[in-house]
Short mmCIF file of C-alpha atoms in Angstrom, two decimals:
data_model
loop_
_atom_site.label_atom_id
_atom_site.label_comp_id
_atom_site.label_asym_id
_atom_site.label_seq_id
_atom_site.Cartn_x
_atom_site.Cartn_y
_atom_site.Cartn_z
CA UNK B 1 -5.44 26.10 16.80
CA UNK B 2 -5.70 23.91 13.80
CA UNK B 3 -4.95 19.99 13.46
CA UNK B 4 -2.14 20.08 11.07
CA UNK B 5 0.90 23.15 10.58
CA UNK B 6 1.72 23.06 6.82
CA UNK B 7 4.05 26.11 6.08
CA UNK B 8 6.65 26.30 3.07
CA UNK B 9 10.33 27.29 3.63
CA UNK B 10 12.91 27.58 1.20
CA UNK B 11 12.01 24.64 -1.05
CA UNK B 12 10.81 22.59 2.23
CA UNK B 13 7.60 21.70 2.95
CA UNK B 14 7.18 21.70 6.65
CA UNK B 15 4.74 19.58 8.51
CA UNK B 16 3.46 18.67 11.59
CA UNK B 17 0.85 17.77 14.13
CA UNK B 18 -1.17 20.18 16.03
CA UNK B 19 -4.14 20.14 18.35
CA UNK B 20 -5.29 16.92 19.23
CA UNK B 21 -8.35 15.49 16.73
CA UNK B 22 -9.74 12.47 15.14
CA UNK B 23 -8.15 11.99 11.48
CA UNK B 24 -11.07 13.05 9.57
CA UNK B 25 -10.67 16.70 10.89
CA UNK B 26 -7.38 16.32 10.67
CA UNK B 27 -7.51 15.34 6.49
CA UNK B 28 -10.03 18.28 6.60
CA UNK B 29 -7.51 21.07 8.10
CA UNK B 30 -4.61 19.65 6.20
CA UNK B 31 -6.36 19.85 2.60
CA UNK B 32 -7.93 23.65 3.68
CA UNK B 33 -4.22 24.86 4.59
CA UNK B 34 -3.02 23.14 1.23
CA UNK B 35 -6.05 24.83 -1.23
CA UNK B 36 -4.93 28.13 0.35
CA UNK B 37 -0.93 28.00 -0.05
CA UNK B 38 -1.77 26.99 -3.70
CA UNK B 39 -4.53 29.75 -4.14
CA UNK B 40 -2.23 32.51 -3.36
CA UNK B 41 0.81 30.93 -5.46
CA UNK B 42 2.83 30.08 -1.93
CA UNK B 43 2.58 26.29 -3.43
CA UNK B 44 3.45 27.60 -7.11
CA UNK B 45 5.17 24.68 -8.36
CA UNK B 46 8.61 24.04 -9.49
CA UNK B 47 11.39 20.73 -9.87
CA UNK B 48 11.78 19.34 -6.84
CA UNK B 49 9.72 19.87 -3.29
CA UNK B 50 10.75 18.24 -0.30
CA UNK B 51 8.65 17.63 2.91
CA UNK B 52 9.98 17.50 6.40
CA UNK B 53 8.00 16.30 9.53
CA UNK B 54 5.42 13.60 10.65
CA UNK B 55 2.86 12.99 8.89
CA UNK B 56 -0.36 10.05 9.27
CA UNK B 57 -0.76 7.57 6.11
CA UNK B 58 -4.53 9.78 4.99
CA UNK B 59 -2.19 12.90 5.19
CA UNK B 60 0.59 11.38 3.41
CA UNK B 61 -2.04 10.65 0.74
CA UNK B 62 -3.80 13.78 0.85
CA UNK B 63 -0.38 16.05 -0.21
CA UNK B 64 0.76 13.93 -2.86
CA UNK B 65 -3.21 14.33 -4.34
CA UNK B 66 -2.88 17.79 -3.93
CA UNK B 67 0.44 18.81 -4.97
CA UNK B 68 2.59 16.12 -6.52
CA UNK B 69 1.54 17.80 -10.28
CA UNK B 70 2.38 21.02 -9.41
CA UNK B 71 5.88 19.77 -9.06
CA UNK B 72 8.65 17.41 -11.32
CA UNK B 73 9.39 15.43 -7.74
CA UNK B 74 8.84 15.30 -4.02
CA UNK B 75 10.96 13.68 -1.96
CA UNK B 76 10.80 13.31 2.01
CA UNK B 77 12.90 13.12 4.41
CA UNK B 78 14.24 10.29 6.34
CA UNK B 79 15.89 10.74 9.70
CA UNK B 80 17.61 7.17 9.03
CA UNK B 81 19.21 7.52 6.18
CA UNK B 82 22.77 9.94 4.53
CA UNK B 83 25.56 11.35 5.86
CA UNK B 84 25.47 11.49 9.76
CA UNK B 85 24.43 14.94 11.06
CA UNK B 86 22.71 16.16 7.87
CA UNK B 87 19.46 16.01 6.44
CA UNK B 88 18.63 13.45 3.49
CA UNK B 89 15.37 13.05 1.48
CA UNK B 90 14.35 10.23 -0.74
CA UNK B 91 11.96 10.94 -4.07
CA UNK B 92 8.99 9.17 -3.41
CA UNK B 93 6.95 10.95 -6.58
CA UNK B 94 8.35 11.50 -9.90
CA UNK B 95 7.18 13.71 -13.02
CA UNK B 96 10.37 14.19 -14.80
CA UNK B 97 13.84 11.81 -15.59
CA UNK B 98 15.85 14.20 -13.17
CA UNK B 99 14.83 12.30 -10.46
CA UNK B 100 14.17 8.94 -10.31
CA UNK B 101 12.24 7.10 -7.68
CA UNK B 102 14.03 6.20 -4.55
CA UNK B 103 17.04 8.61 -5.26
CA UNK B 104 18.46 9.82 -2.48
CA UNK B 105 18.67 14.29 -1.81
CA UNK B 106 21.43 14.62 0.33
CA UNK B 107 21.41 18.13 1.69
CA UNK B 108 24.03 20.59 3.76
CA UNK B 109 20.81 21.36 6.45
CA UNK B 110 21.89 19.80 9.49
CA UNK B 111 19.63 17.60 11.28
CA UNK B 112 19.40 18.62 14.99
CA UNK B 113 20.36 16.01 17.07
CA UNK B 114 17.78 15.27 19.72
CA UNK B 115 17.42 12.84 22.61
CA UNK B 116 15.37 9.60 21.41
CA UNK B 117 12.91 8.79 24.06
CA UNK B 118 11.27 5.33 24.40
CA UNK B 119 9.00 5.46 27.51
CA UNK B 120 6.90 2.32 28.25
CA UNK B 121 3.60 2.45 29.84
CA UNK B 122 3.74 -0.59 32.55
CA UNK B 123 2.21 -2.42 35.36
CA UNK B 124 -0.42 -4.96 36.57
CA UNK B 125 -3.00 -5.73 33.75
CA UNK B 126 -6.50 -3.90 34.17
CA UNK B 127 -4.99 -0.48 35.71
CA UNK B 128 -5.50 1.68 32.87
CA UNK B 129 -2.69 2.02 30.85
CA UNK B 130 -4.57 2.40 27.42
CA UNK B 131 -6.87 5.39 29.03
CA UNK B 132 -3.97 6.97 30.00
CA UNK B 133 -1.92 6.34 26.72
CA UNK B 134 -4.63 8.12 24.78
CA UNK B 135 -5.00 10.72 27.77
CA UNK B 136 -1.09 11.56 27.51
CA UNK B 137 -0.82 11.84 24.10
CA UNK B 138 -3.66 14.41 23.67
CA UNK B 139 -1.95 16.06 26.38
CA UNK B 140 1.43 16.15 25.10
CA UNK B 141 -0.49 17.48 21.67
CA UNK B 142 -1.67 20.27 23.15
CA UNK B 143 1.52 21.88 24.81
CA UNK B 144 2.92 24.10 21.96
CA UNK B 145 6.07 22.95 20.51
CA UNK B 146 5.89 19.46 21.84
CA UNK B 147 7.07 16.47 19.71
CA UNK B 148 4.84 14.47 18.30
CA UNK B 149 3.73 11.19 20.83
CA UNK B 150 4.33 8.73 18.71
CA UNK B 151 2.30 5.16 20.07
CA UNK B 152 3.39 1.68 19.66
CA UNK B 153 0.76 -0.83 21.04
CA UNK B 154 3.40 -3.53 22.00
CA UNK B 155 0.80 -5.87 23.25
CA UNK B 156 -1.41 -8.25 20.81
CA UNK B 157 -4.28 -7.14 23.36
CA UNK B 158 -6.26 -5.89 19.89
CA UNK B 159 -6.58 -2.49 21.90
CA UNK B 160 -4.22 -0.40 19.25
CA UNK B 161 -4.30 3.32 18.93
CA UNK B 162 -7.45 3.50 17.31
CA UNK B 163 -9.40 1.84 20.21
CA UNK B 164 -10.57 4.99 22.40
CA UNK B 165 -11.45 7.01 19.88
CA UNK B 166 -13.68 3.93 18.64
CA UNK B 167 -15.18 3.32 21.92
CA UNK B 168 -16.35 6.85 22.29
CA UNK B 169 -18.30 6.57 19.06
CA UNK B 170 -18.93 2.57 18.91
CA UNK B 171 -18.39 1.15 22.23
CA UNK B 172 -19.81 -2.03 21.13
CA UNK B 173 -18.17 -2.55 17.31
CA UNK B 174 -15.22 -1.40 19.48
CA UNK B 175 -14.86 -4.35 21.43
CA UNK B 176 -15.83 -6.73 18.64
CA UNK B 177 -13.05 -5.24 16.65
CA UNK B 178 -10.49 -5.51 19.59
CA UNK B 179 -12.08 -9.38 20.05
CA UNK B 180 -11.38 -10.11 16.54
CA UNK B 181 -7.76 -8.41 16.61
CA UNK B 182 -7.14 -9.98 20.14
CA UNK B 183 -3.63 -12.57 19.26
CA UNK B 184 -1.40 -14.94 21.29
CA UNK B 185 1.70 -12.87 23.29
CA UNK B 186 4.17 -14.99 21.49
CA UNK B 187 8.10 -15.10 21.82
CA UNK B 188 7.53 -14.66 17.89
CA UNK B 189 4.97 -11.35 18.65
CA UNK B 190 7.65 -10.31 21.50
CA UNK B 191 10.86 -10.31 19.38
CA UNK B 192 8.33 -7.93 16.26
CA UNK B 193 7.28 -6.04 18.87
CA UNK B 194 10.93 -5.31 20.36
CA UNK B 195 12.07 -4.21 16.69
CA UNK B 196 9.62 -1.55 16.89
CA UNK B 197 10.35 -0.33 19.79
CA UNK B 198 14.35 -0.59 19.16
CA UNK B 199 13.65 1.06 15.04
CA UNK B 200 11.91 4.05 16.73
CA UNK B 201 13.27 7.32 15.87
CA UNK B 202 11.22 10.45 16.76
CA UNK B 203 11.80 12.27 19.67
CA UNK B 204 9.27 10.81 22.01
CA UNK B 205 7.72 7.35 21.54
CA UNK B 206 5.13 5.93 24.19
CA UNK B 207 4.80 1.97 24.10
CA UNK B 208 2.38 0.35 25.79
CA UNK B 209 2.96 -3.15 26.85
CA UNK B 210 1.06 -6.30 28.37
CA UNK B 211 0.35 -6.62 31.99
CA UNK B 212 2.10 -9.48 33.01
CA UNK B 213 6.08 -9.43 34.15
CA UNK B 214 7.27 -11.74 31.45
CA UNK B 215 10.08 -12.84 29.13
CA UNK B 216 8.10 -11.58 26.36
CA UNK B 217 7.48 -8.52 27.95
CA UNK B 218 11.36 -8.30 29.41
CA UNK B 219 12.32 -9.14 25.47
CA UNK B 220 10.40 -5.86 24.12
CA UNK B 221 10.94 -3.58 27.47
CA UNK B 222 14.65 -3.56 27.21
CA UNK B 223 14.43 -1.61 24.28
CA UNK B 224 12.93 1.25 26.32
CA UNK B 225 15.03 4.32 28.08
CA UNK B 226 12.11 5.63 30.43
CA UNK B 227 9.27 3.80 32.27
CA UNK B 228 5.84 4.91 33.91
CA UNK B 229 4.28 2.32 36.33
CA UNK B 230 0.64 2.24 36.53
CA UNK B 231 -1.19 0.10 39.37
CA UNK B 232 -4.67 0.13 40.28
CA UNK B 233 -6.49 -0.62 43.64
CA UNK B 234 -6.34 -4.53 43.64
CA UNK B 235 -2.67 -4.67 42.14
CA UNK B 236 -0.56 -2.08 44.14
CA UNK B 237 0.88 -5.06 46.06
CA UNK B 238 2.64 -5.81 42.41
CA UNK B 239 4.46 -2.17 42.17
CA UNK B 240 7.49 -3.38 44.16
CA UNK B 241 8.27 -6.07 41.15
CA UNK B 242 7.39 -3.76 38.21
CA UNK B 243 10.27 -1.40 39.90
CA UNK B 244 12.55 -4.14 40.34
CA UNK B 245 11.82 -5.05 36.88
CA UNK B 246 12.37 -2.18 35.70
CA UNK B 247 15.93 -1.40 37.42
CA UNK B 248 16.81 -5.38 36.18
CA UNK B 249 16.28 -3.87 32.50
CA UNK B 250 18.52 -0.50 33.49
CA UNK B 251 14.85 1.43 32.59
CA UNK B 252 14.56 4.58 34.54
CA UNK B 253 11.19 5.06 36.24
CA UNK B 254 9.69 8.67 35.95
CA UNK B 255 6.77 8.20 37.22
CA UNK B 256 4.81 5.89 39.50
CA UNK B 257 1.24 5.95 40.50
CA UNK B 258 -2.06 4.59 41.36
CA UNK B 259 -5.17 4.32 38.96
CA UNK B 260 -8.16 5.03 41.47
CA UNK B 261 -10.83 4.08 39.50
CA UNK B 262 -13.22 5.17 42.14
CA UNK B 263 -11.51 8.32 42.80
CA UNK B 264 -13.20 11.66 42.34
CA UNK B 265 -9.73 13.83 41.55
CA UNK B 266 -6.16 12.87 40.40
CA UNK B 267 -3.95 13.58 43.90
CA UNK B 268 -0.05 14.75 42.80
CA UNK B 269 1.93 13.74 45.79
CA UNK B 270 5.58 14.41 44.79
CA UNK B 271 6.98 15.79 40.89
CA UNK B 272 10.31 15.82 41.06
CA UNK B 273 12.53 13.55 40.71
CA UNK B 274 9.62 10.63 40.53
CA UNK B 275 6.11 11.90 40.13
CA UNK B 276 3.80 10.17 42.42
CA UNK B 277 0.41 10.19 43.51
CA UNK B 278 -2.53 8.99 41.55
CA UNK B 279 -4.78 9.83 38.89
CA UNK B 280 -8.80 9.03 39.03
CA UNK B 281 -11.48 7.28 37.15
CA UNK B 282 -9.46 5.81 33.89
CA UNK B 283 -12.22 4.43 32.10
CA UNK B 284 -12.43 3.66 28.46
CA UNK B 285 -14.02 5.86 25.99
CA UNK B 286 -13.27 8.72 28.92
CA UNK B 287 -11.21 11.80 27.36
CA UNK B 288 -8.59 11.73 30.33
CA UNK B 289 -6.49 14.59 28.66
CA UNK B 290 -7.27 17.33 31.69
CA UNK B 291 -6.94 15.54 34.74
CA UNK B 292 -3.79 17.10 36.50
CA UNK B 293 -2.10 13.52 36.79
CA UNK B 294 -2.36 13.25 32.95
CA UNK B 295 -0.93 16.60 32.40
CA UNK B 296 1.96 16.83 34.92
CA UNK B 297 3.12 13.74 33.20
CA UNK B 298 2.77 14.96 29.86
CA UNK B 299 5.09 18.08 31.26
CA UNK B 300 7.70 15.73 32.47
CA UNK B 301 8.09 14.07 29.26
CA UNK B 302 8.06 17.23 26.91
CA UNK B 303 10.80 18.60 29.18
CA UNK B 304 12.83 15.20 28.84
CA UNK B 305 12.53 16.20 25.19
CA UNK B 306 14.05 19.29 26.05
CA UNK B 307 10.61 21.03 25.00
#
């Protein structure tokens, strides 16, 4: 299964995410599907092309290097934006005076109204919430037709969405990187964070927040729709307040388990409707993807998706 789905419909480019990978292979399996849809004259050129899906910044780049001459404009599409309950796209790349940067393509396509999802990752600090949001959103990549995860590291921790992959190559520049990103959890930092969190439009978006039951944390969390509380062995005392938290913010819980470091396998105690039990050994630099834990959870929130 490749990286990155690039197929051409109508006068749509269509893209998305596929099997889970760093971005390098990712640019690589993007620009090899892009050489052959212009090889065989799929990607023959014409006045206007417009793209539809997610895409990272390096891909963004890569298909305006590799196609923007073969047409007058691109534009892509914005979920945000034009008349409610149809698709518009906005010209982002511009050969000719028919279109002009910024213009707006307003289109009859409708765009299929989904569920917005905004599950937070929470509980006591040190349980393993960043191993398992890297865990869960290699999961979710890998069940076919599941949105895209998209991650918002809503804590100034300096441990963004780059971290694990980091740590499996560079433990050590790892942590001097997160060290050097590391910032104060401001009300300031808090009230960024929340708008984030409450701007989020794809289908499913996985935010990971601080450890601590705080205003700042109660400022960004009530943004959220969905929660999963994560405790380890010297913090499941704390679970009780993370649920009353929770309920206090109107978040409904989905899951709630225990991070047994020591463990040796996950244990899935009850699925439906809370899925309990615990999942084992969540340890940095650790591809966590497999463990059954990790996957029944990335089942639960694909099917909230309606995947």
């Amino acid at each position: 299964m490749t990286t990155y789905h690039i197929s051409l419909e109508g006068d749509v480019l269509k893209v998305k995410f596929g099997k889970h990978a760093n971005g390098d292979q990712v640019i690589r399996d993007a620009a090899a599907r892009l050489d052959e849809m212009v090889v065989s004259g799929e990607l023959s050129g014409g006045k206007l092309l417009k793209i539809d899906g997610p895409a990272s910044v390096a891909v963004s780049y890569l298909i305006a290097h590799k196609i923007s001459q073969l047409y007058g404009a691109l534009a892509i599409f914005d979920p945000k934006i034009g008349r409610s309950g149809y698709k518009t796209y906005i010209v982002a790349a511009t050969h000719t005076p028919a279109y002009k940067i910024g213009e707006l393509i307003e289109t009859d396509e409708p765009q299929k109204s989904k569920p917005i999802l905004k599950i937070v990752l929470c509980g006591p600090p040190q349980s393993g919430k960043s191993c398992l949001r890297e865990g869960l959103k290699q999961a979710i990549s890998q069940i076919e037709g599941a949105p895209y995860p998209y991650v918002i590291t809503a804590c100034p921790d300096g441990e963004g969405a780059w971290f694990s992959d980091a740590a499996r190559r560079d433990p050590d520049l790892a942590r001097r990187l997160k060290d050097e990103y590391k910032a104060q959890f401001t009300p300031e930092f808090a009230h960024k964070a929340a708008g984030w969190v409450r701007s989020a439009n794809t289908p499913l978006n996985i935010i990971d927040v601080g450890g601590k039951i705080t205003q700042q944390n109660r400022v960004i969390m009530r943004e959220a729709t969905h929660a999963v509380i994560l405790a380890g062995d010297r913090s499941k005392e704390e679970v009780p307040l993370w649920e009353e938290f929770c309920r206090d913010l109107n978040i409904h819980i989905i899951a709630n388990f225990h991070s047994d470091y020591h463990g040796k396998e996950d244990e899935i105690v009850t699925q439906s409707p809370l899925l309990t039990g615990s999942v084992h050994y969540l340890k940095r630099g650790e591809d966590v993807s497999s463990r059954p834990m990790v996957q029944a959870l990335a089942r639960v929130l694909v099917g909230l998706c309606g995947g």
